[in-house]
Amino acid sequence: PPQRHEGLHTFSVFLPSLNCKTFLPGASNSGTPVIQLRLAGENRKHHEGRVEVFYNGVWGTVCDDDFSIYAAQVVCRELGFVDAESWSPSAKYGRGEGQIWLDNVYCAGGEKSLAQCGSNGFGVSDCKHSEDVGVVCNQKRIAGFNMPGQNGLTVQVEDVRIRATYAHRKRVPITEGFLEVKDGGKWRQICNEEWTEMNSRVICGMYGFPGEKRFNVKSYKLLAKRRKKNYWGFSVNCTGNEANLATCKLGRAIELKGNSTCGKGMPVVVSCVPGRAFAPSVSTGFRKAYRLEQPLVRLRGGAMIGEGRVEVLKNGVWGTVCDDNWNIRAATVVCRELGFGSAKEALTGARLGQGIGPVHMNEVECSGFEKSLTECHFNRDSLGCSHEEDAAVRCNIPAMGFHNRLRLNGGRNPYEGRVEVLAERNGSLVWGTVCSDSWGTMEAMVVCRQLGLGFASHAFQETWYWQGDSSADAVVMSGVRCSGTELTLDQCLHHGKYVHCPRGGGRFAAGVSCTQTAPDLVLSAQVVEQTTYLEDRPMYALQCAHEENCLSSSANKADASSYRRLLRFSSQIHNNGQSDFRPRAAPHSWVWHECHRHYHSMEVFTHYDLISLNGTKVAEGHKASFCLEDTHCDDGIQKRYECANFGAQGITVGCWDTYRHDIDCQWIDITDVKPGDYIFQVVINPNYEVAESDYTNNILKCRSRYDGQRIWTYNCRIGGSVSSEAEETFPGLLTNQLSHR
């Protein structure tokens, strides 16, 4: 990703045409066939793809038989990359067309060209295109690498940066400055005579900004006159749809005439508009940039800022997007719409977890210039699409330097440790610890995200076993309370400069452990809606449940022959995430529950409540404890957890835990509730005891009508999106209709 150093944006990149190409210089004199290489294929970055060879005037592919990492290294170096990271068989980047030029390729790794490696010979192959090989190259380029191409010399660029003026150099993020490219180890400017808005759009997208804007030309002209200029010898020709400058075409060569170069112009200046979340506080005008008054698209389930499963709102219900035809153009529309830059990746196959509810869009086709994904052409018929095909994105985000203001210390690996923050004390910046009072999963989530380490695995209130930096032992931050959506820890509520930490720091300093994947529990709304009913049960049959506080407080004075009215229902809780849901408590601390005849690993796993329409609880919330196990699993997934015989507890990815309506405590005691209209609410993992990739889908709300004898439960929704509440939160959105083809 882009890195910021001393007011500079830098991004390693090269500028050939869309496909990386090279000839072997002088190959014809040595007897080695003259070939040209490129990387091609579907859903790929510029440094990866299907290997294609241009030989005898025709493009063809390479078979994966006998291919190795050594052959991949030869390919990558021939394309100007320093090394290969991996290779992929079986047409991972799609099947090529036409000739299969090479088969049974054998390289030692030191060859200058793939043509020098052993093979069956050009065109001699018994392979099919289902065996086309692909490679992933290291993004770092070979310094000064020149690539002769079909149309003469094309120049390799090692780096690109936005060089801010001195006045703007301390601004974060850097949104404006002279554009410079590094060629042959030297930074050079680009002449703006043929520069277009589309070129600026691509540069801004690379650096995490959704759009470009005008700037004060006069001030930059004055600056340019005072500075020594060293122009690059080419213009650039972008369509505006490219996700990276590396995929723009080279323009014409520019005659370099010393100080007379670019006589009618000046060095290119790029000025970008940041998304609302990244707007610098010094400029209030930026705060309105890309402000989404009525969000129609959102990202869910992503570990990092600017990534996630794509979800769209239609008729008041959030749904997903099927990955048929999903590509980088559509992903970039989503990223820019949400205030990020262009897309780094368009992900398919539910790579960032499966969603719930309807699949709203299928076969999405975008030009790349739409203001919203909802403006793209699509097929609303999603027959054949399942949540296993949910589309996702990874977006370019601005270099905010978030990771420079926070660190983990003393852990066994980079993903864990005592949390240390950079704070201002007595006019200087010092490192210190965070008070662990009220420290929990939400706060840990923000820390892990700020450091780019993914999700929180655990939040620690004692860290005596991690030896941090002794000079950073003092507590500099206390009273931290996060909602979980903040980008940095200092955006959370906290005490400010007046630290209050009764227990002190030291062994009680806050700590975290982070992970790249997390579970995601979702309650089945359909099962709850279909299984609710009333039962009148005598107190003498409820003694066990009474002892476990499963009844309302009025039961304490009830006669043994009296009856309690119970609202019963089944809970089916599915793990839609990317890792197993495991209880935080170790087995030695689990509690035996006589009613269920097994150990409960989480004392508060769900809250069951009946709430009036004005938000008042009318039936005392029952805090249910659970034994977690795999009741059923999707096809092909093996059960791992069971409650019997003190077994391991949890919920495997792709499995669900069912608590049937006829189990003790699987109810709300509504004996004292008067007839009326209510909201029936179930919350899973309410105390955020276990980290999940998405907590917004942990709440289920249903409308309920009780006439004193019968109860009707209807309109059950995940995410608390009961119609009346949705109208309050997003007025006018419930009637939103997506356009379709």
XYZ file of C-alpha atoms in Angstrom:
741
model
C 0.000 0.000 0.000
C 1.024 3.651 -0.321
C 3.505 4.830 2.299
C 3.919 8.400 3.535
C 7.374 9.770 4.410
C 8.192 13.411 5.127
C 5.290 14.812 3.168
C 5.573 12.357 0.291
C 3.211 9.736 -1.043
C 5.157 6.850 -2.564
C 3.801 3.904 -4.499
C 5.915 1.281 -6.247
C 4.572 0.975 -9.764
C 5.603 0.588 -13.374
C 4.197 2.052 -16.538
C 4.010 -0.307 -19.470
C 0.778 -0.881 -21.325
C -2.067 -2.869 -19.749
C -0.218 -6.162 -20.115
C 3.377 -6.407 -18.917
C 5.518 -7.040 -22.040
C 9.152 -7.678 -22.806
C 11.420 -8.840 -25.626
C 14.699 -10.528 -24.934
C 17.267 -8.009 -26.195
C 19.714 -9.551 -28.661
C 18.146 -12.972 -28.364
C 18.175 -13.585 -32.075
C 22.011 -13.365 -32.152
C 22.379 -16.092 -29.509
C 19.997 -18.499 -31.188
C 17.397 -18.179 -28.430
C 13.914 -17.587 -29.902
C 12.651 -14.007 -29.552
C 9.627 -13.990 -27.264
C 7.502 -11.458 -25.457
C 5.703 -12.081 -22.126
C 2.639 -10.637 -20.464
C 0.376 -11.349 -17.493
C -3.322 -11.594 -18.291
C -6.553 -12.988 -16.871
C -9.489 -12.332 -14.593
C -9.661 -10.684 -11.127
C -5.972 -10.050 -10.748
C -3.527 -7.399 -9.621
C -0.949 -5.942 -12.008
C 1.827 -8.184 -10.642
C -0.031 -11.486 -11.071
C -1.874 -13.352 -13.801
C -1.878 -16.027 -16.461
C 1.496 -16.309 -18.218
C 1.181 -15.571 -21.940
C 3.947 -15.778 -24.562
C 4.157 -13.865 -27.867
C 5.981 -16.016 -30.392
C 5.947 -16.070 -34.163
C 3.401 -13.253 -34.231
C 0.823 -15.055 -32.028
C -0.031 -14.893 -28.310
C -0.325 -18.232 -26.487
C -0.202 -19.737 -22.993
C 2.082 -22.011 -20.930
C 1.016 -25.425 -19.582
C 1.433 -26.124 -15.854
C 3.112 -29.545 -16.368
C 6.562 -29.559 -14.652
C 6.290 -25.797 -13.976
C 8.045 -24.718 -10.761
C 8.872 -21.712 -8.615
C 12.164 -21.471 -10.537
C 10.262 -21.010 -13.793
C 8.055 -18.414 -12.076
C 11.204 -16.533 -10.995
C 12.445 -16.430 -14.588
C 9.059 -15.124 -15.792
C 8.846 -12.419 -13.122
C 12.408 -11.171 -13.640
C 11.839 -11.103 -17.402
C 8.845 -8.857 -16.712
C 10.908 -6.508 -14.527
C 9.929 -7.743 -11.059
C 12.646 -8.618 -8.551
C 11.305 -12.113 -7.788
C 8.349 -14.507 -7.820
C 6.197 -15.191 -4.767
C 4.217 -18.191 -6.048
C 2.708 -19.882 -9.072
C -0.735 -21.389 -9.712
C -1.760 -24.379 -11.859
C -5.146 -25.211 -13.398
C -6.056 -21.859 -14.991
C -6.530 -19.931 -11.745
C -6.709 -16.687 -13.749
C -9.079 -18.095 -16.352
C -8.507 -20.118 -19.476
C -6.513 -18.561 -22.285
C -7.238 -18.899 -25.995
C -5.388 -20.094 -29.066
C -1.943 -21.679 -28.914
C -0.372 -23.383 -25.915
C 3.206 -22.464 -26.793
C 5.148 -24.197 -24.016
C 4.743 -27.478 -22.124
C 6.944 -29.361 -19.615
C 8.918 -26.178 -18.935
C 12.031 -26.776 -16.818
C 14.046 -23.823 -15.482
C 17.029 -23.807 -13.135
C 16.133 -20.256 -12.049
C 19.125 -18.381 -13.484
C 17.885 -18.087 -17.087
C 17.473 -14.602 -18.576
C 14.373 -15.611 -20.524
C 11.711 -18.296 -20.403
C 12.844 -19.152 -23.950
C 16.171 -20.363 -22.502
C 14.479 -22.927 -20.244
C 14.020 -26.527 -21.275
C 10.647 -27.551 -22.797
C 9.052 -29.788 -25.406
C 9.613 -27.002 -27.930
C 7.347 -24.204 -29.110
C 3.861 -25.453 -29.976
C 4.530 -29.033 -28.858
C 1.954 -29.756 -26.143
C -0.737 -32.241 -25.134
C -2.354 -29.798 -22.646
C -5.711 -28.044 -22.533
C -6.324 -24.434 -21.483
C -7.671 -25.758 -18.178
C -3.964 -26.321 -17.387
C -2.790 -22.747 -18.112
C -0.203 -21.632 -15.556
C -0.218 -18.360 -13.614
C 2.310 -16.540 -11.436
C 2.353 -14.019 -8.598
C 5.398 -11.735 -8.709
C 6.893 -9.642 -5.940
C 5.547 -6.104 -6.445
C 9.007 -4.561 -6.123
C 10.487 -3.634 -9.480
C 14.060 -4.066 -10.727
C 15.625 -0.587 -10.516
C 16.304 0.972 -13.925
C 14.682 -1.940 -15.762
C 14.006 -0.999 -19.395
C 11.466 -2.938 -21.377
C 11.826 -2.915 -25.147
C 8.346 -3.346 -26.617
C 6.677 -3.695 -29.954
C 6.614 0.042 -30.511
C 10.183 0.792 -29.413
C 11.426 1.655 -25.943
C 8.928 1.837 -23.104
C 10.198 3.123 -19.789
C 9.909 1.357 -16.447
C 9.042 3.609 -13.498
C 10.200 2.476 -10.064
C 8.072 4.756 -7.900
C 5.419 7.469 -7.929
C 4.816 10.146 -5.302
C 2.736 13.225 -4.598
C 5.229 15.785 -3.328
C 3.422 18.263 -1.116
C 4.481 21.884 -0.886
C 6.292 22.933 2.281
C 3.131 24.561 3.664
C 1.102 21.346 3.242
C 3.783 18.819 4.160
C 2.491 18.212 7.699
C -1.109 17.811 6.616
C -2.560 14.297 6.935
C -3.530 12.909 4.541
C -1.512 14.604 1.799
C -4.075 15.375 -0.878
C -2.219 17.784 -3.166
C 1.209 18.381 -4.660
C 3.542 17.922 -7.608
C 3.395 14.450 -9.153
C 6.814 12.848 -9.527
C 7.987 9.523 -10.922
C 11.236 7.742 -10.120
C 13.112 6.516 -13.187
C 16.680 5.265 -13.156
C 17.022 6.173 -9.484
C 16.054 9.858 -10.019
C 12.802 11.664 -9.265
C 11.331 13.436 -12.290
C 8.321 15.619 -13.018
C 5.757 15.008 -15.762
C 4.928 17.744 -18.271
C 1.251 18.729 -18.009
C 0.797 19.660 -21.695
C -1.054 16.406 -22.379
C -2.150 15.650 -18.807
C -5.884 14.965 -18.348
C -8.412 14.798 -15.511
C -8.618 11.061 -16.146
C -4.922 10.731 -15.279
C -5.501 12.646 -12.031
C -8.503 10.473 -11.256
C -6.322 7.351 -11.438
C -3.592 8.887 -9.249
C -6.129 9.975 -6.614
C -7.750 6.527 -6.659
C -4.368 4.863 -6.072
C -3.852 6.966 -2.962
C -7.264 6.240 -1.466
C -9.197 9.306 -2.613
C -12.561 9.051 -4.411
C -12.040 12.024 -6.733
C -9.895 14.893 -7.968
C -10.514 18.659 -7.719
C -9.211 21.975 -9.018
C -6.263 23.739 -7.410
C -4.636 27.184 -7.404
C -2.625 27.069 -10.643
C -0.948 30.452 -10.091
C 0.723 29.484 -6.826
C 2.092 26.259 -8.325
C 3.389 28.118 -11.397
C 5.323 30.446 -9.120
C 6.713 27.470 -7.175
C 7.655 25.650 -10.371
C 9.616 28.659 -11.685
C 11.794 28.674 -8.565
C 12.518 24.948 -8.657
C 14.976 23.050 -10.792
C 13.042 20.800 -13.160
C 13.993 17.347 -14.364
C 11.232 16.149 -16.681
C 10.368 12.538 -17.463
C 10.492 11.702 -21.158
C 6.935 10.436 -21.651
C 3.322 11.509 -21.327
C 0.684 9.255 -19.750
C -2.619 8.163 -21.218
C -5.206 6.839 -18.688
C -8.878 6.189 -19.416
C -9.816 6.958 -15.787
C -10.970 3.410 -15.171
C -7.591 2.007 -14.205
C -7.193 0.932 -10.593
C -3.472 1.657 -10.720
C -1.113 3.805 -12.774
C 0.631 0.564 -13.716
C -2.242 -0.292 -16.041
C -2.306 3.062 -17.916
C -0.874 3.270 -21.435
C 2.256 5.270 -22.150
C 1.664 8.385 -24.208
C 4.051 9.881 -26.718
C 7.717 10.479 -26.025
C 8.570 14.059 -25.043
C 11.664 15.757 -26.424
C 13.899 16.717 -23.511
C 15.450 20.140 -24.167
C 16.772 21.115 -20.766
C 15.028 24.212 -19.395
C 13.036 24.503 -22.627
C 11.290 21.144 -22.035
C 7.533 21.530 -21.548
C 7.755 25.140 -22.745
C 3.992 25.608 -22.943
C 3.258 23.911 -19.645
C 4.525 23.152 -16.153
C 5.021 20.087 -13.918
C 1.843 18.093 -13.272
C 0.020 18.917 -10.022
C -2.555 16.522 -8.597
C -5.225 17.608 -6.095
C -7.536 14.984 -4.573
C -10.758 15.049 -2.559
C -10.656 12.804 0.523
C -13.605 10.772 1.734
C -15.434 12.118 4.746
C -13.767 9.755 7.221
C -10.283 10.899 6.140
C -10.890 14.649 5.730
C -8.238 16.798 7.445
C -9.676 18.755 10.350
C -7.756 21.864 9.236
C -10.124 22.351 6.298
C -13.810 22.363 7.194
C -14.753 22.388 3.530
C -13.494 18.832 3.168
C -15.887 17.596 5.851
C -18.759 17.649 3.364
C -16.835 15.659 0.780
C -18.677 12.496 -0.223
C -20.999 12.685 2.749
C -23.559 9.924 2.378
C -26.862 11.315 3.610
C -28.672 8.149 2.535
C -26.306 5.189 2.391
C -27.430 2.612 -0.160
C -24.252 0.518 -0.071
C -22.144 -0.716 2.856
C -19.241 -3.075 3.582
C -19.470 -5.827 6.196
C -17.144 -8.528 7.529
C -13.828 -6.957 6.537
C -10.810 -7.136 8.830
C -9.226 -3.914 7.566
C -10.421 -0.381 6.866
C -11.844 -0.196 3.335
C -12.651 -3.860 2.794
C -15.677 -6.064 3.216
C -18.613 -7.912 1.737
C -20.723 -5.598 -0.446
C -24.308 -5.121 0.746
C -27.021 -2.946 -0.821
C -30.306 -1.594 0.549
C -33.545 -2.300 -1.265
C -37.048 -1.762 0.120
C -35.624 -1.311 3.620
C -33.805 -4.669 3.573
C -30.049 -5.119 3.244
C -28.937 -7.830 0.826
C -25.792 -9.019 -0.935
C -24.377 -8.967 -4.478
C -23.775 -12.161 -6.474
C -20.241 -12.487 -7.831
C -21.243 -13.393 -11.421
C -19.270 -10.962 -13.674
C -17.959 -9.135 -10.578
C -14.838 -7.196 -11.601
C -12.468 -4.380 -10.641
C -14.641 -1.703 -12.322
C -17.689 -2.548 -10.223
C -15.525 -2.833 -7.112
C -14.036 0.620 -7.788
C -17.521 2.153 -8.066
C -18.289 0.744 -4.589
C -15.003 1.995 -3.137
C -15.357 5.529 -4.484
C -19.019 5.672 -3.452
C -18.007 4.935 0.138
C -15.283 7.596 0.189
C -12.283 5.357 -0.517
C -10.048 5.304 -3.586
C -10.054 2.790 -6.421
C -10.374 -0.928 -5.693
C -7.274 -3.028 -5.076
C -9.225 -6.262 -5.477
C -12.641 -7.490 -6.544
C -13.222 -10.593 -4.404
C -15.549 -13.458 -5.269
C -16.721 -16.665 -3.594
C -17.667 -15.063 -0.238
C -13.964 -14.486 0.532
C -14.928 -12.069 3.324
C -17.742 -14.165 4.771
C -21.299 -15.001 3.780
C -24.095 -12.497 4.203
C -27.746 -13.112 5.077
C -31.085 -12.175 3.572
C -31.785 -11.719 -0.139
C -29.276 -11.486 -2.987
C -30.308 -8.133 -4.481
C -27.972 -7.858 -7.480
C -26.522 -10.287 -10.012
C -24.385 -9.950 -13.152
C -23.423 -6.368 -12.286
C -21.941 -4.357 -15.166
C -20.446 -0.926 -14.452
C -18.694 1.539 -16.742
C -16.595 2.577 -13.758
C -17.847 6.168 -13.672
C -21.161 5.643 -11.869
C -21.700 7.568 -8.625
C -23.249 4.492 -7.001
C -23.339 0.746 -7.557
C -27.120 1.096 -7.756
C -26.668 3.023 -11.048
C -24.885 0.106 -12.743
C -26.710 -2.339 -14.981
C -27.557 -5.596 -13.270
C -29.891 -8.564 -13.327
C -32.257 -8.638 -10.361
C -32.946 -12.306 -11.004
C -30.499 -14.051 -8.681
C -31.677 -17.611 -9.339
C -28.731 -19.931 -8.905
C -26.884 -17.471 -6.657
C -26.263 -18.358 -3.028
C -24.424 -16.564 -0.250
C -21.412 -18.726 -1.113
C -21.057 -16.344 -4.086
C -21.240 -13.047 -2.172
C -19.041 -10.365 -3.753
C -16.559 -8.297 -1.726
C -13.973 -5.546 -2.249
C -10.641 -4.292 -0.952
C -10.171 -0.552 -1.487
C -7.174 1.765 -1.555
C -7.221 4.011 1.523
C -5.227 7.183 2.279
C -1.918 6.982 4.143
C -3.059 8.385 7.480
C -0.110 7.207 9.569
C -2.515 5.537 12.027
C 0.021 2.820 12.815
C 2.605 5.396 13.906
C 0.556 6.501 16.948
C 0.009 3.076 18.477
C 2.064 -0.059 19.060
C 1.972 -3.481 20.711
C 4.849 -4.382 22.978
C 6.112 -7.512 24.728
C 4.014 -10.083 22.857
C 5.256 -13.418 21.550
C 4.480 -12.310 17.997
C 3.572 -9.044 16.182
C -0.161 -9.785 16.618
C -0.257 -9.457 20.414
C 1.079 -7.362 23.254
C 0.574 -4.526 25.686
C -1.104 -1.519 24.031
C 1.105 1.589 24.015
C -0.028 4.940 22.612
C 1.772 8.137 21.660
C 0.452 11.038 23.732
C 1.390 14.654 24.313
C 2.709 15.351 27.818
C 4.331 18.644 28.871
C 4.750 19.757 25.284
C 6.420 16.601 23.998
C 5.229 13.281 22.579
C 5.748 10.267 24.845
C 4.775 6.591 24.712
C 2.568 5.273 27.515
C 0.058 2.570 28.411
C -3.751 2.449 28.456
C -5.769 1.903 31.639
C -7.575 -1.452 31.475
C -10.667 -0.366 33.453
C -13.637 -0.986 31.105
C -11.233 -2.403 28.473
C -13.013 -4.976 26.308
C -13.443 -6.514 22.878
C -14.727 -3.342 21.183
C -11.662 -1.378 22.260
C -9.383 -4.228 21.176
C -11.151 -4.309 17.781
C -10.261 -0.657 17.167
C -6.609 -1.238 18.149
C -6.212 -4.198 15.786
C -7.874 -2.315 12.926
C -5.745 0.800 13.516
C -2.573 -1.296 13.290
C -3.796 -3.169 10.205
C -3.685 -6.480 12.090
C -7.276 -7.573 11.428
C -9.842 -8.451 14.103
C -9.392 -8.655 17.857
C -8.991 -12.150 19.207
C -8.875 -11.198 22.913
C -8.863 -8.097 25.091
C -6.623 -8.355 28.167
C -7.027 -6.395 31.398
C -3.796 -7.775 32.845
C -0.512 -7.822 30.953
C 2.103 -8.563 33.606
C 3.332 -11.508 31.494
C 4.247 -9.153 28.607
C 7.330 -7.076 29.257
C 6.694 -3.805 27.439
C 9.006 -0.820 27.148
C 9.822 0.246 30.752
C 10.001 3.881 29.654
C 6.352 3.595 28.554
C 4.903 2.209 31.813
C 3.035 5.392 32.759
C -0.709 5.436 31.993
C -1.442 8.170 29.429
C -4.991 7.159 28.403
C -7.965 6.081 30.527
C -11.737 5.702 30.411
C -11.635 4.337 26.869
C -15.045 3.398 25.463
C -15.367 2.465 21.789
C -18.424 1.718 19.667
C -16.272 -0.437 17.381
C -16.611 1.741 14.264
C -13.771 4.152 15.071
C -10.677 4.227 12.865
C -8.305 5.019 15.746
C -8.276 4.566 19.510
C -8.128 8.324 20.129
C -11.454 8.703 18.283
C -13.099 6.651 21.063
C -14.503 8.313 24.176
C -11.799 8.720 26.813
C -10.772 10.966 29.689
C -8.482 13.181 27.618
C -5.494 14.721 29.401
C -6.954 14.056 32.855
C -6.104 10.418 33.375
C -8.050 8.502 36.046
C -6.929 4.904 36.613
C -7.461 3.658 40.213
C -5.715 0.320 39.598
C -2.817 2.023 37.851
C -0.891 0.704 34.871
C 1.914 -1.799 35.149
C 0.435 -5.286 35.368
C -3.048 -3.819 34.745
C -2.201 -2.086 31.471
C -4.519 -2.953 28.566
C -3.447 -5.548 26.006
C -4.781 -7.228 22.861
C -4.241 -10.153 20.553
C -5.293 -9.845 16.912
C -6.236 -12.305 14.168
C -6.855 -12.178 10.423
C -10.156 -14.078 10.601
C -13.134 -14.085 12.942
C -16.451 -15.914 13.447
C -19.795 -14.285 12.638
C -22.898 -15.591 14.415
C -26.329 -15.034 12.887
C -29.679 -16.091 14.362
C -32.237 -17.592 11.968
C -35.165 -15.157 11.884
C -37.322 -17.700 10.081
C -36.878 -20.366 12.771
C -37.766 -17.942 15.574
C -40.845 -16.667 13.731
C -42.094 -20.181 12.959
C -41.597 -21.694 16.424
C -42.988 -19.097 18.884
C -45.944 -20.194 21.011
C -47.343 -19.859 24.541
C -47.267 -22.518 27.233
C -48.836 -22.363 30.703
C -46.642 -24.451 32.988
C -47.114 -25.165 36.735
C -44.510 -23.888 39.168
C -43.882 -27.376 40.569
C -42.548 -28.350 37.095
C -40.255 -25.305 36.965
C -38.157 -25.728 40.083
C -34.898 -26.323 38.216
C -35.516 -23.352 35.898
C -36.465 -21.211 38.899
C -33.183 -21.991 40.615
C -31.347 -20.887 37.476
C -33.223 -17.536 37.365
C -35.094 -18.364 34.181
C -38.366 -16.898 35.513
C -39.388 -13.330 36.315
C -39.023 -12.059 39.888
C -42.742 -12.492 40.682
C -42.136 -16.265 40.597
C -40.263 -15.941 43.899
C -43.599 -15.445 45.729
C -45.683 -17.748 43.538
C -47.513 -20.767 44.918
C -46.227 -24.182 43.780
C -49.624 -24.953 42.210
C -49.781 -21.675 40.244
C -48.917 -21.436 36.560
C -46.373 -19.362 34.646
C -47.076 -18.225 31.079
C -44.006 -18.837 28.922
C -43.280 -17.477 25.446
C -41.330 -20.386 23.938
C -39.287 -20.446 20.733
C -36.325 -22.178 19.104
C -32.918 -20.579 18.486
C -30.830 -21.657 15.508
C -27.495 -19.840 15.498
C -25.307 -20.173 12.399
C -21.595 -19.344 12.129
C -21.247 -17.458 8.831
C -17.711 -16.235 9.541
C -14.252 -17.427 8.593
C -13.144 -19.026 11.870
C -14.786 -21.106 14.605
C -16.678 -19.426 17.446
C -14.928 -20.507 20.637
C -15.841 -19.487 24.208
C -13.388 -17.199 25.932
C -13.502 -19.089 29.229
C -11.174 -22.049 29.689
C -12.839 -25.449 30.444
C -11.822 -25.389 34.122
C -14.062 -22.327 34.651
C -17.157 -23.733 32.912
C -20.284 -24.069 35.089
C -22.405 -27.213 35.452
C -26.124 -26.586 34.829
C -28.483 -29.130 36.335
C -31.423 -28.150 34.092
C -29.556 -28.973 30.900
C -27.279 -31.645 32.408
C -24.117 -30.220 30.851
C -21.486 -27.517 31.304
C -22.097 -23.996 30.060
C -19.028 -22.278 28.622
C -20.626 -18.811 28.404
C -22.754 -17.556 31.296
C -24.280 -14.767 29.194
C -24.606 -15.855 25.594
C -28.018 -14.415 24.686
C -30.514 -11.869 25.979
C -34.240 -12.536 25.496
C -36.531 -9.525 25.983
C -40.059 -8.327 25.315
C -40.071 -4.559 24.787
C -42.897 -2.028 24.442
C -43.037 0.072 21.273
C -41.539 3.011 23.181
C -38.506 0.917 24.171
C -39.397 -0.114 27.743
C -38.750 -3.699 28.816
C -42.019 -5.278 29.922
C -40.730 -8.802 30.531
C -37.549 -9.112 32.518
C -34.711 -9.890 30.154
C -33.586 -13.477 30.503
C -29.808 -13.801 30.266
C -29.440 -17.268 28.828
C -26.258 -19.265 29.246
C -25.374 -21.852 26.644
C -23.406 -24.936 25.985
C -22.055 -24.382 22.479
C -21.995 -27.272 20.021
C -22.467 -28.176 16.365
C -26.066 -29.433 16.098
C -25.988 -29.572 12.287
C -23.492 -28.590 9.580
C -23.648 -27.661 5.911
C -22.866 -30.437 3.445
C -19.216 -31.473 3.485
C -18.432 -29.898 6.880
C -17.495 -32.102 9.825
C -18.847 -31.434 13.340
C -16.107 -30.508 15.805
C -17.886 -29.553 19.020
C -20.327 -31.363 21.308
C -21.496 -30.778 24.866
C -21.666 -34.404 25.983
C -18.913 -35.880 28.149
C -17.305 -32.519 28.880
C -16.459 -32.164 25.195
C -14.882 -29.160 23.476
C -17.392 -26.333 22.945
C -17.844 -23.945 20.045
C -19.576 -23.522 16.676
C -17.670 -24.528 13.539
C -17.733 -22.330 10.420
C -20.677 -23.529 8.323
C -22.435 -25.183 11.288
C -25.224 -24.111 13.599
C -26.201 -24.620 17.211
C -29.920 -25.243 17.795
C -31.643 -24.747 21.153
C -35.101 -26.263 20.720
C -38.253 -24.597 22.047
C -38.917 -27.492 24.458
C -35.626 -27.094 26.393
C -35.761 -25.528 29.851
C -35.106 -21.760 29.925
C -35.675 -21.410 26.161
C -38.407 -18.847 26.827
C -39.467 -15.455 28.138
C -41.698 -15.447 31.229
C -44.631 -13.165 30.246
C -46.917 -14.055 33.170
C -47.168 -10.393 34.254
C -47.398 -8.877 30.742
C -50.602 -7.065 29.730
C -52.166 -7.550 26.271
C -50.762 -5.251 23.581
C -48.239 -4.764 20.763
C -44.598 -5.433 21.570
C -41.135 -6.018 20.098
C -39.649 -9.444 20.799
C -35.844 -9.150 20.832
C -32.998 -11.673 20.923
C -29.357 -10.543 21.159
C -26.476 -13.001 20.655
C -23.106 -12.464 22.360
C -24.525 -9.269 23.932
C -21.455 -8.390 25.997
C -19.126 -8.850 23.002
C -17.307 -11.459 25.054
C -16.108 -13.190 21.890
C -14.847 -11.150 18.925
C -16.868 -11.376 15.688
C -16.379 -9.874 12.239
C -19.839 -8.256 12.337
C -21.898 -7.462 15.438
C -24.692 -5.651 13.560
C -26.329 -8.982 12.656
C -26.373 -10.232 16.274
C -29.746 -8.617 17.034
C -33.080 -10.125 15.995
C -36.314 -8.161 16.439
C -39.860 -9.323 15.757
C -43.201 -7.564 16.056
C -45.496 -9.342 18.526
C -49.193 -8.950 19.336
C -50.525 -10.466 22.560
C -54.275 -10.566 23.283
C -54.045 -12.160 26.728
C -54.508 -15.712 25.424
C -52.638 -15.961 22.124
C -49.516 -14.359 20.664
C -48.656 -13.553 17.059
C -45.007 -13.080 16.064
C -44.289 -11.576 12.660
C -41.885 -9.428 10.595
C -38.759 -10.863 12.234
C -35.633 -9.054 11.042
C -31.908 -9.365 11.682
C -30.003 -6.231 12.618
C -32.827 -4.566 14.476
C -34.306 -3.318 11.208
C -37.943 -3.327 12.295
C -39.713 -1.003 9.866
C -40.534 1.822 12.257
C -36.933 2.031 13.445
C -35.522 1.940 9.947
C -37.739 4.866 8.957
C -36.421 6.886 11.889
C -32.794 6.116 11.105
C -32.881 6.448 7.312
C -36.040 8.387 6.307
C -37.210 7.639 2.797
C -35.027 4.588 2.313
C -37.720 1.979 2.829
C -39.203 2.745 -0.571
C -35.823 2.785 -2.300
C -35.916 0.767 -5.516
C -32.767 -0.400 -7.255
C -32.772 0.141 -10.995
C -32.335 -3.048 -12.964
C -31.762 -4.263 -16.443
